[in-house]
Amino acid sequence: MTCFLFADGTRTLAEFRTLGGLGEHDSASLIALAAEADLRGRGGAGFPFARKLSAVAESVDPVRIAIANGEEGEPGSVKDRVLMRTKPHLVLDGLRLAASAVGAQRSIVYVSDIESAVVLRAVIANEGSSFGSIEVFEVPPAYVAGEETAAVRAIDGGPALPTAKPPRPFEAGVGGHPTLIANVETLAQFAMLAARGASEFGRGTLLSTVHSSTHSGALVEVPVGTPMREVLALVTPIQDVRAILTGGLFGGVQPAALFDVALEHDALRAAGSALGCAAFHVVSASDCVVELVTDAMSFLGRESAQQCGSCLKGTAAMAAAMRRIAAGDHADTDVEALGRWAVSLRGRGNCALLDAACLMLSSLLEHWRLDLESHAVGHGCELCRARVIADDFAITRLRVPPTLVPLSLEGITT
Ligand code: SF4
């Protein structure tokens, strides 16, 4: 089993380069390397990284920008900030390589985590000749601030809110110029790929945040394609897992049938879920699924940027209906309306938040309908009947502390 990022120990940038380093690569060979390894984005959508690089590299506009996206608004994930705080040289090396692959004159790390920004600036100052031109752009934290068009808008001086696509950033990004935006973990993987070569790199690794309301969490690095069951077992006995919130809040609430699915974008998508940022919240036997989904929907409703009509009205309406059902104070039509909205609102927002809300509801209706109906007719299930869902619920159960110690699966199991 191969782990790269955290198994790299406390190696410094100088040691990393002495031990094989980044090698000499031109633009075409870097793009070919990303294609050969089928390197996918680690920010959420899993888009092929080589295609992103090519789209910017082939632009006729000679002014190009490369951005390392470290804005991690997902409450269930800590991977990006732990990576930036502990392995900044991998992120910066990956950004340098990506900038070279697309011919970018300007490179920016986009981040809200203050500690990460301090660490990155210190490395950039110390390694002046390698990283001298890299800027660190800080943005206030928000759930949608990490969306790529939000990053472009913020760097151009506007609010960190998504805009309609097209144009996508590779067509017209910062200052109207073609812009590559890549998640910081993707870039760290790219640096490891360039240093090790495609055959040793294989399919690379994933950083996954796993947590539950009853056990301490873990941030683990596992090979791409590891069965989900192995990762869940790191934080809780698998027989105690009733369900999982997958992909942060982007993959819905899924049943045990998903436990043997491989952790990779295509496999999870085919199973009706999403890998997203590879964050998983374990729903234990003592957790009420309806209550958790209500928390998640309330969070999404609050974090909506409220600039697309369907999301402004739809996410708020879905969250309100879930709160009424969870509290046993619903209208007769609420369950049926949830099913309708989960289908009709998909794909109608500028960003993925509205789709996340729809998938959350459709997974609830598909896999946990009895739980939902027991709330609808019985004023709550046995697990939560005594509890009250507050209107302004703070999503504490789904938020993990930002300081989980990074571990490799190899390190835990041996
Ligand atoms: S879908 Fe919602 S969160 Fe996303 S841009 Fe539109 S209003 Fe904002």
GROMACS .gro file of C-alpha atoms and ligand atoms in nm:
model
  422
    1MET     CA    1   0.000   0.000   0.000
    2THR     CA    2   0.146   0.336  -0.103
    3CYS     CA    3   0.098   0.661   0.079
    4PHE     CA    4   0.274   0.977  -0.039
    5LEU     CA    5   0.178   1.303   0.114
    6PHE     CA    6   0.188   1.235   0.486
    7ALA     CA    7   0.417   0.932   0.460
    8ASP     CA    8   0.668   1.182   0.321
    9GLY     CA    9   0.758   1.245   0.685
   10THR     CA   10   0.894   1.582   0.784
   11ARG     CA   11   1.112   1.611   0.477
   12THR     CA   12   1.199   1.968   0.384
   13LEU     CA   13   1.178   2.109   0.036
   14ALA     CA   14   1.556   2.091  -0.004
   15GLU     CA   15   1.563   1.724   0.104
   16PHE     CA   16   1.269   1.643  -0.123
   17ARG     CA   17   1.452   1.788  -0.421
   18THR     CA   18   1.781   1.618  -0.332
   19LEU     CA   19   1.602   1.283  -0.319
   20GLY     CA   20   1.481   1.297  -0.676
   21GLY     CA   21   1.307   1.628  -0.675
   22LEU     CA   22   1.079   1.747  -0.946
   23GLY     CA   23   1.297   1.666  -1.243
   24GLU     CA   24   1.296   1.867  -1.563
   25HIS     CA   25   0.965   1.878  -1.746
   26ASP     CA   26   0.831   2.089  -2.028
   27SER     CA   27   0.466   2.182  -2.071
   28ALA     CA   28   0.376   1.893  -2.300
   29SER     CA   29   0.544   1.631  -2.083
   30LEU     CA   30   0.376   1.764  -1.766
   31ILE     CA   31   0.033   1.746  -1.929
   32ALA     CA   32   0.110   1.400  -2.067
   33LEU     CA   33   0.216   1.287  -1.720
   34ALA     CA   34  -0.114   1.404  -1.564
   35ALA     CA   35  -0.304   1.225  -1.843
   36GLU     CA   36  -0.105   0.903  -1.804
   37ALA     CA   37  -0.177   0.891  -1.429
   38ASP     CA   38  -0.542   0.993  -1.488
   39LEU     CA   39  -0.493   1.251  -1.214
   40ARG     CA   40  -0.833   1.381  -1.104
   41GLY     CA   41  -0.912   1.700  -0.916
   42ARG     CA   42  -0.938   1.657  -0.540
   43GLY     CA   43  -1.159   1.959  -0.475
   44GLY     CA   44  -1.493   1.791  -0.537
   45ALA     CA   45  -1.587   1.735  -0.900
   46GLY     CA   46  -1.299   1.502  -0.989
   47PHE     CA   47  -1.237   1.666  -1.326
   48PRO     CA   48  -0.939   1.522  -1.522
   49PHE     CA   49  -0.646   1.749  -1.437
   50ALA     CA   50  -0.473   1.704  -1.774
   51ARG     CA   51  -0.779   1.845  -1.952
   52LYS     CA   52  -0.778   2.148  -1.724
   53LEU     CA   53  -0.410   2.207  -1.794
   54SER     CA   54  -0.455   2.165  -2.170
   55ALA     CA   55  -0.749   2.406  -2.185
   56VAL     CA   56  -0.538   2.690  -2.042
   57ALA     CA   57  -0.213   2.593  -2.216
   58GLU     CA   58  -0.384   2.600  -2.558
   59SER     CA   59  -0.534   2.946  -2.513
   60VAL     CA   60  -0.439   3.212  -2.767
   61ASP     CA   61  -0.423   3.471  -2.485
   62PRO     CA   62  -0.057   3.496  -2.380
   63VAL     CA   63  -0.151   3.621  -2.030
   64ARG     CA   64  -0.242   3.325  -1.807
   65ILE     CA   65  -0.290   3.273  -1.435
   66ALA     CA   66  -0.256   2.965  -1.211
   67ILE     CA   67  -0.440   2.940  -0.878
   68ALA     CA   68  -0.396   2.686  -0.598
   69ASN     CA   69  -0.739   2.667  -0.438
   70GLY     CA   70  -0.704   2.605  -0.063
   71GLU     CA   71  -1.039   2.752   0.042
   72GLU     CA   72  -1.203   2.466   0.228
   73GLY     CA   73  -1.555   2.571   0.323
   74GLU     CA   74  -1.685   2.218   0.367
   75PRO     CA   75  -1.757   2.177   0.741
   76GLY     CA   76  -1.671   1.806   0.736
   77SER     CA   77  -1.326   1.840   0.580
   78VAL     CA   78  -0.987   1.947   0.712
   79LYS     CA   79  -0.759   1.790   0.453
   80ASP     CA   80  -0.661   2.105   0.264
   81ARG     CA   81  -0.564   2.313   0.564
   82VAL     CA   82  -0.370   2.028   0.727
   83LEU     CA   83  -0.188   1.971   0.398
   84MET     CA   84  -0.099   2.339   0.361
   85ARG     CA   85   0.013   2.367   0.723
   86THR     CA   86   0.224   2.051   0.723
   87LYS     CA   87   0.337   2.005   0.360
   88PRO     CA   88   0.339   2.355   0.211
   89HIS     CA   89   0.631   2.275  -0.019
   90LEU     CA   90   0.425   2.007  -0.198
   91VAL     CA   91   0.145   2.253  -0.268
   92LEU     CA   92   0.385   2.524  -0.384
   93ASP     CA   93   0.586   2.284  -0.598
   94GLY     CA   94   0.265   2.156  -0.757
   95LEU     CA   95   0.156   2.513  -0.827
   96ARG     CA   96   0.494   2.596  -0.979
   97LEU     CA   97   0.471   2.291  -1.206
   98ALA     CA   98   0.112   2.366  -1.306
   99ALA     CA   99   0.204   2.729  -1.382
  100SER     CA  100   0.488   2.604  -1.598
  101ALA     CA  101   0.256   2.356  -1.777
  102VAL     CA  102   0.005   2.628  -1.873
  103GLY     CA  103   0.258   2.909  -1.927
  104ALA     CA  104   0.120   3.123  -1.641
  105GLN     CA  105   0.291   3.449  -1.552
  106ARG     CA  106   0.102   3.489  -1.224
  107SER     CA  107   0.056   3.223  -0.952
  108ILE     CA  108  -0.172   3.263  -0.652
  109VAL     CA  109  -0.263   3.052  -0.347
  110TYR     CA  110  -0.626   3.129  -0.255
  111VAL     CA  111  -0.698   3.051   0.109
  112SER     CA  112  -0.904   3.147   0.415
  113ASP     CA  113  -0.718   2.949   0.681
  114ILE     CA  114  -0.497   3.206   0.853
  115GLU     CA  115  -0.245   2.954   0.983
  116SER     CA  116  -0.199   2.807   0.635
  117ALA     CA  117  -0.143   3.155   0.492
  118VAL     CA  118   0.127   3.225   0.753
  119VAL     CA  119   0.306   2.895   0.681
  120LEU     CA  120   0.288   2.942   0.303
  121ARG     CA  121   0.420   3.300   0.320
  122ALA     CA  122   0.709   3.185   0.537
  123VAL     CA  123   0.806   2.911   0.289
  124ILE     CA  124   0.775   3.151  -0.005
  125ALA     CA  125   0.999   3.404   0.173
  126ASN     CA  126   1.259   3.138   0.260
  127GLU     CA  127   1.260   2.983  -0.087
  128GLY     CA  128   1.258   3.315  -0.270
  129SER     CA  129   1.415   3.204  -0.595
  130SER     CA  130   1.176   2.910  -0.645
  131PHE     CA  131   0.854   3.060  -0.519
  132GLY     CA  132   0.929   3.434  -0.523
  133SER     CA  133   0.648   3.528  -0.758
  134ILE     CA  134   0.374   3.327  -0.582
  135GLU     CA  135   0.111   3.541  -0.409
  136VAL     CA  136  -0.105   3.432  -0.114
  137PHE     CA  137  -0.458   3.574  -0.141
  138GLU     CA  138  -0.670   3.554   0.174
  139VAL     CA  139  -1.049   3.545   0.158
  140PRO     CA  140  -1.308   3.537   0.439
  141PRO     CA  141  -1.427   3.177   0.493
  142ALA     CA  142  -1.762   3.078   0.344
  143TYR     CA  143  -1.911   2.757   0.208
  144VAL     CA  144  -1.929   2.878  -0.153
  145ALA     CA  145  -1.604   3.082  -0.146
  146GLY     CA  146  -1.405   2.786  -0.279
  147GLU     CA  147  -1.612   2.753  -0.596
  148GLU     CA  148  -1.381   2.839  -0.886
  149THR     CA  149  -1.577   3.132  -1.023
  150ALA     CA  150  -1.603   3.270  -0.667
  151ALA     CA  151  -1.222   3.258  -0.644
  152VAL     CA  152  -1.188   3.451  -0.970
  153ARG     CA  153  -1.441   3.710  -0.857
  154ALA     CA  154  -1.271   3.759  -0.520
  155ILE     CA  155  -0.921   3.796  -0.670
  156ASP     CA  156  -1.063   4.051  -0.914
  157GLY     CA  157  -1.185   4.257  -0.617
  158GLY     CA  158  -1.546   4.139  -0.591
  159PRO     CA  159  -1.731   3.923  -0.339
  160ALA     CA  160  -1.629   3.555  -0.312
  161LEU     CA  161  -1.954   3.437  -0.472
  162PRO     CA  162  -2.000   3.212  -0.776
  163THR     CA  163  -2.094   3.352  -1.115
  164ALA     CA  164  -2.285   3.195  -1.402
  165LYS     CA  165  -2.093   2.963  -1.637
  166PRO     CA  166  -1.994   2.995  -1.918
  167PRO     CA  167  -1.747   3.150  -1.932
  168ARG     CA  168  -1.546   2.909  -1.720
  169PRO     CA  169  -1.220   3.034  -1.568
  170PHE     CA  170  -1.009   2.852  -1.828
  171GLU     CA  171  -1.183   3.069  -2.091
  172ALA     CA  172  -1.202   3.398  -1.901
  173GLY     CA  173  -1.082   3.403  -1.542
  174VAL     CA  174  -0.881   3.655  -1.341
  175GLY     CA  175  -0.877   3.987  -1.526
  176GLY     CA  176  -1.054   3.815  -1.817
  177HIS     CA  177  -0.750   3.596  -1.887
  178PRO     CA  178  -0.743   3.213  -1.904
  179THR     CA  179  -0.699   3.083  -1.550
  180LEU     CA  180  -0.615   2.741  -1.414
  181ILE     CA  181  -0.775   2.672  -1.076
  182ALA     CA  182  -0.669   2.353  -0.901
  183ASN     CA  183  -0.733   2.227  -0.550
  184VAL     CA  184  -0.421   2.228  -0.330
  185GLU     CA  185  -0.433   1.849  -0.283
  186THR     CA  186  -0.445   1.802  -0.660
  187LEU     CA  187  -0.132   2.015  -0.689
  188ALA     CA  188   0.047   1.825  -0.411
  189GLN     CA  189  -0.036   1.503  -0.596
  190PHE     CA  190   0.096   1.658  -0.916
  191ALA     CA  191   0.427   1.737  -0.744
  192MET     CA  192   0.454   1.377  -0.621
  193LEU     CA  193   0.367   1.247  -0.968
  194ALA     CA  194   0.639   1.460  -1.128
  195ALA     CA  195   0.892   1.349  -0.868
  196ARG     CA  196   0.812   0.976  -0.878
  197GLY     CA  197   0.697   0.917  -1.234
  198ALA     CA  198   0.369   0.764  -1.349
  199SER     CA  199   0.450   0.398  -1.285
  200GLU     CA  200   0.553   0.447  -0.923
  201PHE     CA  201   0.273   0.699  -0.863
  202GLY     CA  202   0.002   0.465  -0.993
  203ARG     CA  203  -0.335   0.628  -0.932
  204GLY     CA  204  -0.209   0.835  -0.641
  205THR     CA  205  -0.366   0.876  -0.301
  206LEU     CA  206  -0.662   1.053  -0.145
  207LEU     CA  207  -0.680   1.252   0.175
  208SER     CA  208  -1.002   1.165   0.352
  209THR     CA  209  -1.155   1.322   0.663
  210VAL     CA  210  -1.367   1.066   0.851
  211HIS     CA  211  -1.566   1.162   1.158
  212SER     CA  212  -1.880   1.085   1.352
  213SER     CA  213  -2.085   1.236   1.630
  214THR     CA  214  -1.983   0.957   1.868
  215HIS     CA  215  -1.614   0.883   1.787
  216SER     CA  216  -1.306   1.093   1.731
  217GLY     CA  217  -1.227   1.161   1.370
  218ALA     CA  218  -0.927   1.085   1.155
  219LEU     CA  219  -0.759   1.242   0.858
  220VAL     CA  220  -0.618   0.957   0.652
  221GLU     CA  221  -0.428   0.915   0.331
  222VAL     CA  222  -0.531   0.608   0.134
  223PRO     CA  223  -0.465   0.485  -0.219
  224VAL     CA  224  -0.731   0.589  -0.472
  225GLY     CA  225  -0.975   0.298  -0.500
  226THR     CA  226  -0.954   0.182  -0.137
  227PRO     CA  227  -1.295   0.037  -0.034
  228MET     CA  228  -1.489   0.280   0.181
  229ARG     CA  229  -1.535   0.008   0.444
  230GLU     CA  230  -1.161   0.017   0.527
  231VAL     CA  231  -1.166   0.390   0.581
  232LEU     CA  232  -1.482   0.392   0.794
  233ALA     CA  233  -1.338   0.115   1.010
  234LEU     CA  234  -1.065   0.355   1.118
  235VAL     CA  235  -1.302   0.557   1.333
  236THR     CA  236  -1.570   0.310   1.439
  237PRO     CA  237  -1.658  -0.064   1.437
  238ILE     CA  238  -1.821  -0.114   1.097
  239GLN     CA  239  -2.122  -0.296   1.250
  240ASP     CA  240  -2.208   0.028   1.434
  241VAL     CA  241  -2.230   0.228   1.111
  242ARG     CA  242  -2.590   0.283   1.010
  243ALA     CA  243  -2.534   0.526   0.726
  244ILE     CA  244  -2.278   0.772   0.591
  245LEU     CA  245  -2.294   1.129   0.475
  246THR     CA  246  -2.057   1.109   0.179
  247GLY     CA  247  -1.849   1.369   0.000
  248GLY     CA  248  -1.892   1.621   0.280
  249LEU     CA  249  -2.249   1.732   0.214
  250PHE     CA  250  -2.228   1.655  -0.159
  251GLY     CA  251  -2.292   1.281  -0.179
  252GLY     CA  252  -2.614   1.239   0.015
  253VAL     CA  253  -2.690   1.009   0.309
  254GLN     CA  254  -2.610   0.657   0.196
  255PRO     CA  255  -2.680   0.307   0.332
  256ALA     CA  256  -2.451   0.011   0.408
  257ALA     CA  257  -2.472  -0.105   0.046
  258LEU     CA  258  -2.221   0.167  -0.034
  259PHE     CA  259  -1.957   0.047   0.212
  260ASP     CA  260  -1.782  -0.175  -0.044
  261VAL     CA  261  -1.766   0.089  -0.316
  262ALA     CA  262  -1.415   0.201  -0.407
  263LEU     CA  263  -1.315   0.554  -0.314
  264GLU     CA  264  -1.299   0.709  -0.659
  265HIS     CA  265  -1.522   0.953  -0.839
  266ASP     CA  266  -1.658   0.726  -1.110
  267ALA     CA  267  -1.748   0.439  -0.876
  268LEU     CA  268  -1.930   0.661  -0.627
  269ARG     CA  269  -2.111   0.849  -0.903
  270ALA     CA  270  -2.226   0.519  -1.052
  271ALA     CA  271  -2.358   0.424  -0.707
  272GLY     CA  272  -2.571   0.741  -0.697
  273SER     CA  273  -2.343   0.930  -0.460
  274ALA     CA  274  -2.034   1.153  -0.490
  275LEU     CA  275  -1.679   1.145  -0.360
  276GLY     CA  276  -1.662   1.524  -0.336
  277CYS     CA  277  -1.374   1.622  -0.107
  278ALA     CA  278  -1.361   1.267   0.038
  279ALA     CA  279  -1.506   1.370   0.376
  280PHE     CA  280  -1.735   1.116   0.543
  281HIS     CA  281  -1.959   1.157   0.843
  282VAL     CA  282  -2.042   0.824   1.006
  283VAL     CA  283  -2.405   0.798   1.114
  284SER     CA  284  -2.414   0.559   1.406
  285ALA     CA  285  -2.699   0.347   1.541
  286SER     CA  286  -2.783   0.620   1.791
  287ASP     CA  287  -2.807   0.897   1.529
  288CYS     CA  288  -3.136   0.998   1.372
  289VAL     CA  289  -3.088   1.022   0.995
  290VAL     CA  290  -3.375   1.268   0.956
  291GLU     CA  291  -3.230   1.496   1.220
  292LEU     CA  292  -2.885   1.490   1.058
  293VAL     CA  293  -3.026   1.565   0.715
  294THR     CA  294  -3.226   1.849   0.868
  295ASP     CA  295  -2.904   1.991   1.013
  296ALA     CA  296  -2.731   1.958   0.678
  297MET     CA  297  -3.019   2.118   0.487
  298SER     CA  298  -3.038   2.406   0.737
  299PHE     CA  299  -2.665   2.462   0.688
  300LEU     CA  300  -2.698   2.462   0.308
  301GLY     CA  301  -2.994   2.698   0.330
  302ARG     CA  302  -2.792   2.940   0.542
  303GLU     CA  303  -2.481   2.916   0.324
  304SER     CA  304  -2.666   2.972  -0.004
  305ALA     CA  305  -2.527   3.282  -0.170
  306GLN     CA  306  -2.890   3.366  -0.248
  307GLN     CA  307  -2.816   3.493  -0.595
  308CYS     CA  308  -2.983   3.228  -0.813
  309GLY     CA  309  -3.362   3.228  -0.797
  310SER     CA  310  -3.394   2.849  -0.773
  311CYS     CA  311  -3.143   2.830  -0.487
  312LEU     CA  312  -3.265   3.142  -0.306
  313LYS     CA  313  -3.616   3.006  -0.282
  314GLY     CA  314  -3.559   2.633  -0.329
  315THR     CA  315  -3.284   2.560  -0.074
  316ALA     CA  316  -3.459   2.768   0.190
  317ALA     CA  317  -3.792   2.597   0.118
  318MET     CA  318  -3.638   2.247   0.131
  319ALA     CA  319  -3.463   2.327   0.459
  320ALA     CA  320  -3.781   2.471   0.609
  321ALA     CA  321  -3.983   2.163   0.507
  322MET     CA  322  -3.721   1.934   0.665
  323ARG     CA  323  -3.731   2.135   0.988
  324ARG     CA  324  -4.110   2.111   1.000
  325ILE     CA  325  -4.104   1.735   0.942
  326ALA     CA  326  -3.827   1.679   1.198
  327ALA     CA  327  -4.018   1.881   1.454
  328GLY     CA  328  -4.347   1.703   1.376
  329ASP     CA  329  -4.508   2.028   1.270
  330HIS     CA  330  -4.535   1.982   0.896
  331ALA     CA  331  -4.790   2.030   0.621
  332ASP     CA  332  -4.947   1.722   0.458
  333THR     CA  333  -4.776   1.809   0.132
  334ASP     CA  334  -4.421   1.851   0.268
  335VAL     CA  335  -4.287   1.499   0.195
  336GLU     CA  336  -4.431   1.498  -0.154
  337ALA     CA  337  -4.293   1.849  -0.218
  338LEU     CA  338  -3.944   1.740  -0.110
  339GLY     CA  339  -3.951   1.462  -0.368
  340ARG     CA  340  -4.058   1.704  -0.639
  341TRP     CA  341  -3.796   1.968  -0.555
  342ALA     CA  342  -3.516   1.709  -0.530
  343VAL     CA  343  -3.568   1.636  -0.901
  344SER     CA  344  -3.685   1.966  -1.047
  345LEU     CA  345  -3.421   2.194  -0.890
  346ARG     CA  346  -3.117   1.989  -0.990
  347GLY     CA  347  -2.870   2.169  -1.214
  348ARG     CA  348  -3.042   2.506  -1.175
  349GLY     CA  349  -2.784   2.690  -0.962
  350ASN     CA  350  -2.458   2.860  -1.059
  351CYS     CA  351  -2.268   2.636  -0.821
  352ALA     CA  352  -2.303   2.285  -0.680
  353LEU     CA  353  -2.473   2.384  -0.355
  354LEU     CA  354  -2.824   2.343  -0.492
  355ASP     CA  355  -2.734   2.004  -0.642
  356ALA     CA  356  -2.592   1.896  -0.307
  357ALA     CA  357  -2.921   1.986  -0.139
  358CYS     CA  358  -3.118   1.793  -0.404
  359LEU     CA  359  -2.898   1.482  -0.375
  360MET     CA  360  -2.923   1.495   0.004
  361LEU     CA  361  -3.302   1.485  -0.023
  362SER     CA  362  -3.325   1.226  -0.299
  363SER     CA  363  -3.096   0.991  -0.102
  364LEU     CA  364  -3.310   1.043   0.209
  365LEU     CA  365  -3.626   0.964   0.016
  366GLU     CA  366  -3.471   0.662  -0.157
  367HIS     CA  367  -3.299   0.497   0.138
  368TRP     CA  368  -3.458   0.636   0.454
  369ARG     CA  369  -3.819   0.692   0.355
  370LEU     CA  370  -3.954   0.495   0.651
  371ASP     CA  371  -3.755   0.714   0.891
  372LEU     CA  372  -3.887   1.024   0.718
  373GLU     CA  373  -4.245   0.904   0.725
  374SER     CA  374  -4.219   0.801   1.087
  375HIS     CA  375  -4.134   1.164   1.162
  376ALA     CA  376  -4.410   1.285   0.936
  377VAL     CA  377  -4.678   1.079   1.109
  378GLY     CA  378  -4.530   1.030   1.453
  379HIS     CA  379  -4.375   1.360   1.554
  380GLY     CA  380  -4.022   1.222   1.537
  381CYS     CA  381  -3.868   0.876   1.559
  382GLU     CA  382  -3.771   0.705   1.882
  383LEU     CA  383  -3.418   0.837   1.860
  384CYS     CA  384  -3.506   1.202   1.853
  385ARG     CA  385  -3.863   1.234   1.976
  386ALA     CA  386  -3.749   1.415   2.286
  387ARG     CA  387  -3.527   1.656   2.103
  388VAL     CA  388  -3.620   1.985   1.940
  389ILE     CA  389  -3.474   2.101   1.610
  390ALA     CA  390  -3.387   2.467   1.645
  391ASP     CA  391  -3.452   2.693   1.347
  392ASP     CA  392  -3.102   2.832   1.354
  393PHE     CA  393  -2.920   2.505   1.405
  394ALA     CA  394  -2.542   2.531   1.431
  395ILE     CA  395  -2.395   2.242   1.237
  396THR     CA  396  -2.167   2.134   1.522
  397ARG     CA  397  -2.230   1.762   1.473
  398LEU     CA  398  -2.107   1.774   1.115
  399ARG     CA  399  -1.815   2.009   1.172
  400VAL     CA  400  -1.477   1.861   1.253
  401PRO     CA  401  -1.196   2.038   1.438
  402PRO     CA  402  -0.931   2.173   1.200
  403THR     CA  403  -0.640   2.006   1.376
  404LEU     CA  404  -0.684   1.631   1.322
  405VAL     CA  405  -0.349   1.456   1.312
  406PRO     CA  406  -0.277   1.326   0.961
  407LEU     CA  407  -0.224   0.952   0.939
  408SER     CA  408  -0.166   0.713   0.657
  409LEU     CA  409  -0.375   0.399   0.642
  410GLU     CA  410  -0.050   0.210   0.633
  411GLY     CA  411   0.058   0.376   0.956
  412ILE     CA  412  -0.264   0.291   1.136
  413THR     CA  413  -0.299  -0.069   1.034
  414THR     CA  414   0.056  -0.190   1.075
  415SF4     S1  415  -2.665   2.781  -0.644
  415SF4    FE1  416  -2.708   2.886  -0.451
  415SF4     S2  417  -2.513   2.898  -0.348
  415SF4    FE2  418  -2.470   2.851  -0.563
  415SF4     S3  419  -2.439   3.050  -0.663
  415SF4    FE3  420  -2.657   3.005  -0.684
  415SF4     S4  421  -2.752   3.101  -0.503
  415SF4    FE4  422  -2.534   3.090  -0.464
   0.00000   0.00000   0.00000
